[in-house]
Amino acid sequence: MSLTCSHPAMRRSWRSSQQLGAIQLMKEKHDLETEALLSALSDSQRTTKTLREENLQLRDRIRGLEGELDEMRAQIHRSPLRTSMKWTFRESWSSRKVQITDFGLVGAVTCVHVSAAQAVGEYLQLPDDLIKIAAFRKKLEKENASIDARLKSGAKEQLDATREGLKKPLSTRNHVQVLKEEMHTVDRLCTDPQSNVSTFDQICRVSMVHRNFEQTEEVVNNLLEMNAKLDILEEMLSMESQELVGPTSNLLHIHLHINRLEAFRNQIMHQAKQASTSSRQKLARIFERLSQLIVDFETYIMDLARNILHLVRAGYLDVVVNLIEIAEFEGREDEKAIAIRLVEKAAKMDAASKFKSMQANARIIKHYRSKILKTISDTILSAFDKNYDAYNRDPGGFLDNLGWIYQDLIRIESDVAPCFPPSYDMYAFYVKEYHKNLNTTLQRLVGSEPEARILLHLHAWLKEYKKSMKELNVPLELIDPPLLNGEEQSLIEDHLKLIVKKLDEWSTNLMKTEIQEFTMRTTQPEVDSDELYGTQGAVILFQMVSQQIDTAMESGQGAILARVVEEISRAMRGIQDQWTKVVEAELKKQVEKPDDIVPGLAEYCLALANDQMKSADNTEGLLGKLEPLVSEKYRIPTNEKLNDAIDGTLDVAKKSIQTFVAIVFNDLKPATKQLFQAAWYDGIVEQVIVTMKDYTSDQQFVKPLLFELLVEDLLDAFLVTYLTALANSPKLRLPAATERIKADISAVFAFFGEFKPDKELEKHFEITEHNLAMLEASKSMAFLSFWAFAKVHGPCIPFVDGLMKARGDLDRMAVSEVMEAIKCKVKEEGLTDPPEPTIMKETRCFTRVIAS
């Protein structure tokens, strides 16, 4: 040490060091004094605040008592016993002053409010008490003087304490000002040491050289050891990455050493900013391996974030905790780096250069927290996409297998969320992400235009989702906005629109095919399993209807079912209207252009009638199935719509049978035109019967109920045709004509007797008996035969007139006399048509059609 000090320069350096030490001691001393002064100032402020509050309370209390005193004095002056009350009031006020003084010195004592009148009543209860007034007065005066003295003493003590408290802040302010001046002196000495230390520049240079030597040695050693450290870290990271869902005992260790190496790299790259380009490139190559390790480690961290749920399920909660510790550490480092950069921007470079941590400029901001949250969000989205794609062709299966959402949320609340700091609020984050991605997936499902049943399934599932989230006690604000923006009811409307669209499409395509087969008639109608004529249209239609009804029933909502039934009824009515128009058009072609018509229309009419009866039976069964399942509110409209559809199918079936009968009699026109003509007497009706028998040979291919209707219509049509021809016939040759009529009726009766009982046929042929009676009756007895006819069928004057004119045994005069007698009798008796129309009604209508 003596050798060192003998050198003049080193001796000066040693003295300068001593001076710097002295300055440092002075600075520390001032720091201690400043802390003591600040502590004293804080105590003084607290004391002053306490005294000020007490003074305010006392002043408020004194003001209140003075107000009460003034009020009592006013009451005494207004009282008749003013003199007595004056002394009583003084006594009462003395007692109050004692209580007030005790309140100020001890604490708080409740004041007893006693009115002046009550006080007087207490002292002057007997006449003898008036003698004691003078003594009471002296006593009260003494007590009053004592209370006044104590009040003055207490007030003086409080004022002295207040003055003392006010002096302390002033004294503290002086101490602070002195401290500030001394701190300025210390700062000036530290800022410009050259003014006091002549060899300060040499000291700084020597210190800088020494520091540079140490830093260079440290850098070289770190660079030499870096590759060996990287080998170990890469191997450890590779082993950890092989099993993502497992223990990671080396995670924090790997992060610690990578962080140190990264800090070393940042420091070197920051110092190399002023170096040449080639030097910086060389350094970048040296640290390239480290940079890749940092990237690989971040990738591993994000892989762990993707498997947080799997790690928790496997029981590795410590891995999740370590992961978040790393994220929090890197977050703090990011905040430091960002803060320093802001300082650098806001301050001058010379001020910024004072901070050693300016090396943080070279740090790459990692944002681990936001990246981990983004990774979790992407993982949730991927889970939904994976599940949706797995059921791409089965949206219903996708909805049925979304229970994993609730299982995940339960696990997250119980195990995952506690692994994160409260500031993350991970449970709320997970719920929001699940809800958001679920909403996106459901919108994707709705946008794919699923079947109508899927929309109903989705509607029901949304209700179940709300119920389940409520059972899980999920706050409503976490699932806001609601799924599909809360427009679940629009699913019902979309479902109904889709049903309308599909029904229209299906019915259009179905009718296009069915009408083409009906009009082209390239083959005989198909024969079903019951050996009946039919087409596939009825089967397909019922399948369509059943599918939509079953889907609506699964929704469990009567409103949906009622709307679906309404749309189905509308579609069926549309199909029925089309069939009616097609049948009418084909019959018109048959009548107007018989040579151009394709044969087989009669058989296809029977097939259509069979189909309509099948539809009616199916709809009837559907009605019976739905009736017990629908509430009273929707049962009535549902029944009305289905009954309307049933009526429509029966109308088409009846129309088909009527068209069949019309086709038969269109073929019989050549024969029916000969009725009651010259050729008729030779037996034209036999030809009619043969033709009808030929058409009814298809009995086995028609439903029994329809065949009964067919026979009924065929019989009515024959009678109408026969009677119309009779009413419009030329003069009949009697009795040959009546004999021919009897033979015709007998032959026709025998033909229809194959299908209907004789008793039923007799009711139908009763009209012919009346007509024969009117033809065979004499002129004088014709009225009696008419009357028997008229009582059943009404007057039917035009028909009877035609019948009478057709009789060859009556001339015009006789016919006129008979008709006059009949008309007079009808008028006298007021005879009208029967309530229920008979076949004669149809005859007249048919006659008018023929005439037109």
Coordinates of C-alpha atoms in Angstrom, one line a residue, residues 94-333:
S94 CA -76.7 24.7 35.2
S95 CA -77.4 21.0 35.1
R96 CA -77.1 21.0 31.3
K97 CA -73.8 22.9 31.6
V98 CA -72.5 20.2 33.9
Q99 CA -73.5 17.7 31.3
I100 CA -72.0 19.7 28.5
T101 CA -68.7 20.1 30.3
D102 CA -68.6 16.4 31.1
F103 CA -69.2 15.7 27.4
G104 CA -66.3 18.0 26.4
L105 CA -63.9 16.5 28.9
V106 CA -64.9 12.9 29.1
G107 CA -66.9 11.9 26.0
A108 CA -70.5 12.1 25.3
V109 CA -73.4 12.2 27.8
T110 CA -77.0 12.4 26.6
C111 CA -78.6 15.8 27.5
V112 CA -82.0 15.6 29.2
H113 CA -84.4 18.0 27.6
V114 CA -86.7 19.4 30.3
S115 CA -89.1 22.2 29.6
A116 CA -89.3 25.3 31.8
A117 CA -92.8 24.5 32.9
Q118 CA -91.8 21.0 34.1
A119 CA -88.8 22.5 36.0
V120 CA -91.0 25.0 37.8
G121 CA -93.5 22.2 38.6
E122 CA -90.7 20.2 40.3
Y123 CA -89.5 23.1 42.6
L124 CA -92.9 24.7 43.4
Q125 CA -95.0 21.7 44.3
L126 CA -96.2 23.2 47.7
P127 CA -97.2 26.8 48.8
D128 CA -94.4 26.7 51.4
D129 CA -91.8 26.3 48.6
L130 CA -92.3 30.0 47.6
I131 CA -90.3 30.9 50.8
K132 CA -87.3 29.0 49.5
I133 CA -87.0 30.9 46.2
A134 CA -84.2 33.1 47.5
A135 CA -82.1 30.2 48.6
F136 CA -82.7 28.4 45.4
R137 CA -81.6 31.5 43.5
K138 CA -78.3 31.7 45.4
K139 CA -77.6 28.0 44.8
L140 CA -78.3 28.3 41.1
E141 CA -76.0 31.3 40.8
K142 CA -73.1 29.5 42.4
E143 CA -73.6 26.5 40.2
N144 CA -73.8 28.8 37.1
A145 CA -70.6 30.5 38.0
S146 CA -68.8 27.2 38.5
I147 CA -69.9 25.8 35.1
D148 CA -68.9 29.1 33.4
A149 CA -65.4 28.8 34.9
R150 CA -65.0 25.2 33.7
L151 CA -66.3 26.0 30.2
K152 CA -63.7 28.8 29.9
S153 CA -60.9 26.5 31.1
G154 CA -61.9 23.7 28.6
A155 CA -62.2 26.2 25.7
K156 CA -58.7 27.7 26.6
E157 CA -57.1 24.2 26.6
Q158 CA -58.6 23.4 23.2
L159 CA -57.5 26.7 21.7
D160 CA -53.9 26.2 23.0
A161 CA -53.8 22.7 21.5
T162 CA -55.0 24.0 18.2
R163 CA -52.4 26.8 18.2
E164 CA -49.7 24.2 18.9
G165 CA -51.0 22.0 16.1
L166 CA -50.9 24.9 13.6
K167 CA -47.3 25.7 14.6
K168 CA -46.1 22.2 13.8
P169 CA -46.8 22.4 10.0
L170 CA -45.0 25.7 9.9
S171 CA -42.0 24.2 11.6
T172 CA -42.2 21.2 9.2
R173 CA -42.3 23.5 6.2
N174 CA -39.1 25.2 7.3
H175 CA -37.4 21.8 7.8
V176 CA -38.5 20.7 4.3
Q177 CA -37.1 23.9 2.8
V178 CA -33.8 23.4 4.5
L179 CA -33.7 19.7 3.4
K180 CA -34.5 20.8 -0.2
E181 CA -31.6 23.2 -0.2
E182 CA -29.2 20.6 1.1
M183 CA -30.4 18.1 -1.5
H184 CA -29.7 20.7 -4.2
T185 CA -26.2 21.1 -2.9
V186 CA -25.6 17.3 -3.0
D187 CA -27.0 17.0 -6.5
R188 CA -24.7 19.8 -7.6
L189 CA -21.7 18.1 -6.1
C190 CA -22.7 14.8 -7.7
T191 CA -23.5 16.3 -11.1
D192 CA -20.2 18.3 -11.4
P193 CA -17.6 16.5 -9.4
Q194 CA -14.8 18.0 -11.5
S195 CA -15.2 21.3 -9.6
N196 CA -14.1 19.6 -6.4
V197 CA -12.0 16.7 -7.7
S198 CA -9.2 17.7 -10.1
T199 CA -8.4 14.2 -11.2
F200 CA -12.0 13.1 -11.8
D201 CA -11.4 12.5 -15.5
Q202 CA -8.6 10.2 -14.9
I203 CA -10.6 8.3 -12.2
C204 CA -13.5 7.9 -14.7
R205 CA -11.2 6.6 -17.5
V206 CA -9.5 4.1 -15.2
S207 CA -12.9 3.0 -13.8
M208 CA -14.3 2.6 -17.4
V209 CA -11.2 0.6 -18.5
H210 CA -11.6 -1.6 -15.5
R211 CA -15.3 -2.1 -16.2
N212 CA -14.7 -2.8 -19.9
F213 CA -12.1 -5.4 -19.0
E214 CA -14.5 -7.2 -16.7
Q215 CA -17.4 -7.0 -19.2
T216 CA -15.2 -8.3 -22.0
E217 CA -14.0 -11.2 -19.9
E218 CA -17.6 -12.0 -19.0
V219 CA -18.7 -11.8 -22.6
V220 CA -15.9 -14.1 -23.8
N221 CA -16.7 -16.6 -21.1
N222 CA -20.4 -16.6 -21.9
L223 CA -19.7 -17.1 -25.6
L224 CA -17.4 -20.0 -24.9
E225 CA -19.9 -21.7 -22.6
M226 CA -23.1 -20.9 -24.7
N227 CA -22.9 -23.8 -27.1
A228 CA -22.5 -26.3 -24.3
K229 CA -25.5 -24.8 -22.5
L230 CA -27.5 -24.9 -25.7
D231 CA -26.7 -28.6 -26.2
I232 CA -28.1 -29.4 -22.8
L233 CA -31.2 -27.1 -23.2
E234 CA -32.0 -28.5 -26.7
E235 CA -31.8 -32.0 -25.4
M236 CA -34.0 -31.2 -22.4
L237 CA -36.6 -29.4 -24.6
S238 CA -36.7 -32.2 -27.1
M239 CA -37.4 -34.7 -24.3
E240 CA -40.1 -32.5 -22.9
S241 CA -41.7 -32.0 -26.3
Q242 CA -42.1 -35.7 -27.0
E243 CA -44.9 -36.0 -24.4
L244 CA -47.0 -32.9 -24.2
V245 CA -49.5 -34.4 -21.7
G246 CA -47.2 -35.4 -18.9
P247 CA -44.9 -34.1 -16.2
T248 CA -42.6 -31.3 -17.1
S249 CA -40.1 -31.1 -14.3
N250 CA -37.5 -29.2 -16.3
L251 CA -39.9 -26.5 -17.7
L252 CA -38.9 -23.8 -15.3
H253 CA -35.2 -24.8 -15.4
I254 CA -35.2 -24.6 -19.2
H255 CA -36.9 -21.2 -19.2
L256 CA -34.5 -19.8 -16.6
H257 CA -31.4 -20.6 -18.6
I258 CA -33.0 -19.6 -21.9
N259 CA -33.9 -16.3 -20.3
R260 CA -30.4 -15.7 -19.1
L261 CA -28.9 -16.5 -22.5
E262 CA -31.5 -14.3 -24.1
A263 CA -30.6 -11.4 -21.8
F264 CA -27.0 -11.9 -22.6
R265 CA -27.8 -11.8 -26.3
N266 CA -29.9 -8.7 -25.9
Q267 CA -27.0 -7.0 -24.1
I268 CA -24.5 -7.9 -26.7
M269 CA -26.7 -6.9 -29.6
H270 CA -27.4 -3.6 -27.9
Q271 CA -23.7 -2.8 -27.4
A272 CA -23.0 -3.8 -31.0
K273 CA -25.4 -1.2 -32.5
Q274 CA -22.4 1.0 -33.2
A275 CA -20.4 -1.8 -34.7
S276 CA -19.9 -2.5 -38.4
T277 CA -22.4 -4.4 -40.4
S278 CA -20.2 -7.4 -40.8
S279 CA -19.7 -7.6 -37.0
R280 CA -23.4 -7.5 -36.3
Q281 CA -24.0 -10.2 -38.9
K282 CA -21.3 -12.3 -37.3
L283 CA -23.0 -11.9 -33.9
A284 CA -26.3 -12.8 -35.4
R285 CA -24.9 -16.0 -36.8
I286 CA -23.4 -16.8 -33.4
F287 CA -26.7 -16.3 -31.7
E288 CA -28.7 -18.0 -34.5
R289 CA -28.9 -21.3 -32.6
L290 CA -30.1 -19.5 -29.5
S291 CA -32.7 -17.7 -31.5
Q292 CA -34.0 -21.0 -32.9
L293 CA -34.1 -22.5 -29.4
I294 CA -36.2 -19.5 -28.2
V295 CA -38.6 -20.1 -31.1
D296 CA -38.8 -23.8 -30.3
F297 CA -39.4 -23.1 -26.6
E298 CA -42.2 -20.6 -27.5
T299 CA -43.7 -23.3 -29.8
Y300 CA -43.6 -25.8 -26.9
I301 CA -45.2 -23.2 -24.6
M302 CA -48.1 -22.8 -27.1
D303 CA -48.4 -26.6 -27.4
L304 CA -48.9 -26.8 -23.7
A305 CA -51.5 -24.0 -23.9
R306 CA -53.4 -26.1 -26.5
N307 CA -53.5 -29.0 -24.1
I308 CA -54.4 -27.3 -20.9
L309 CA -57.6 -29.2 -20.5
H310 CA -55.9 -32.5 -21.3
L311 CA -53.2 -31.7 -18.7
V312 CA -55.8 -30.9 -16.1
R313 CA -57.7 -34.1 -16.8
A314 CA -54.5 -36.1 -16.5
G315 CA -53.8 -34.5 -13.1
Y316 CA -50.8 -32.3 -14.2
L317 CA -52.1 -29.0 -12.7
D318 CA -48.5 -28.1 -11.7
V319 CA -47.6 -27.9 -15.4
V320 CA -50.4 -25.4 -16.0
V321 CA -49.2 -23.3 -13.0
N322 CA -45.6 -23.4 -14.3
L323 CA -46.8 -22.3 -17.7
I324 CA -48.6 -19.3 -16.3
E325 CA -45.6 -18.4 -14.1
I326 CA -43.5 -18.2 -17.2
A327 CA -46.1 -16.1 -19.0
E328 CA -46.3 -13.7 -16.0
F329 CA -42.5 -13.4 -15.8
E330 CA -42.2 -12.7 -19.5
G331 CA -45.1 -10.2 -19.2
R332 CA -43.2 -8.3 -16.5
E333 CA -40.1 -8.2 -18.7

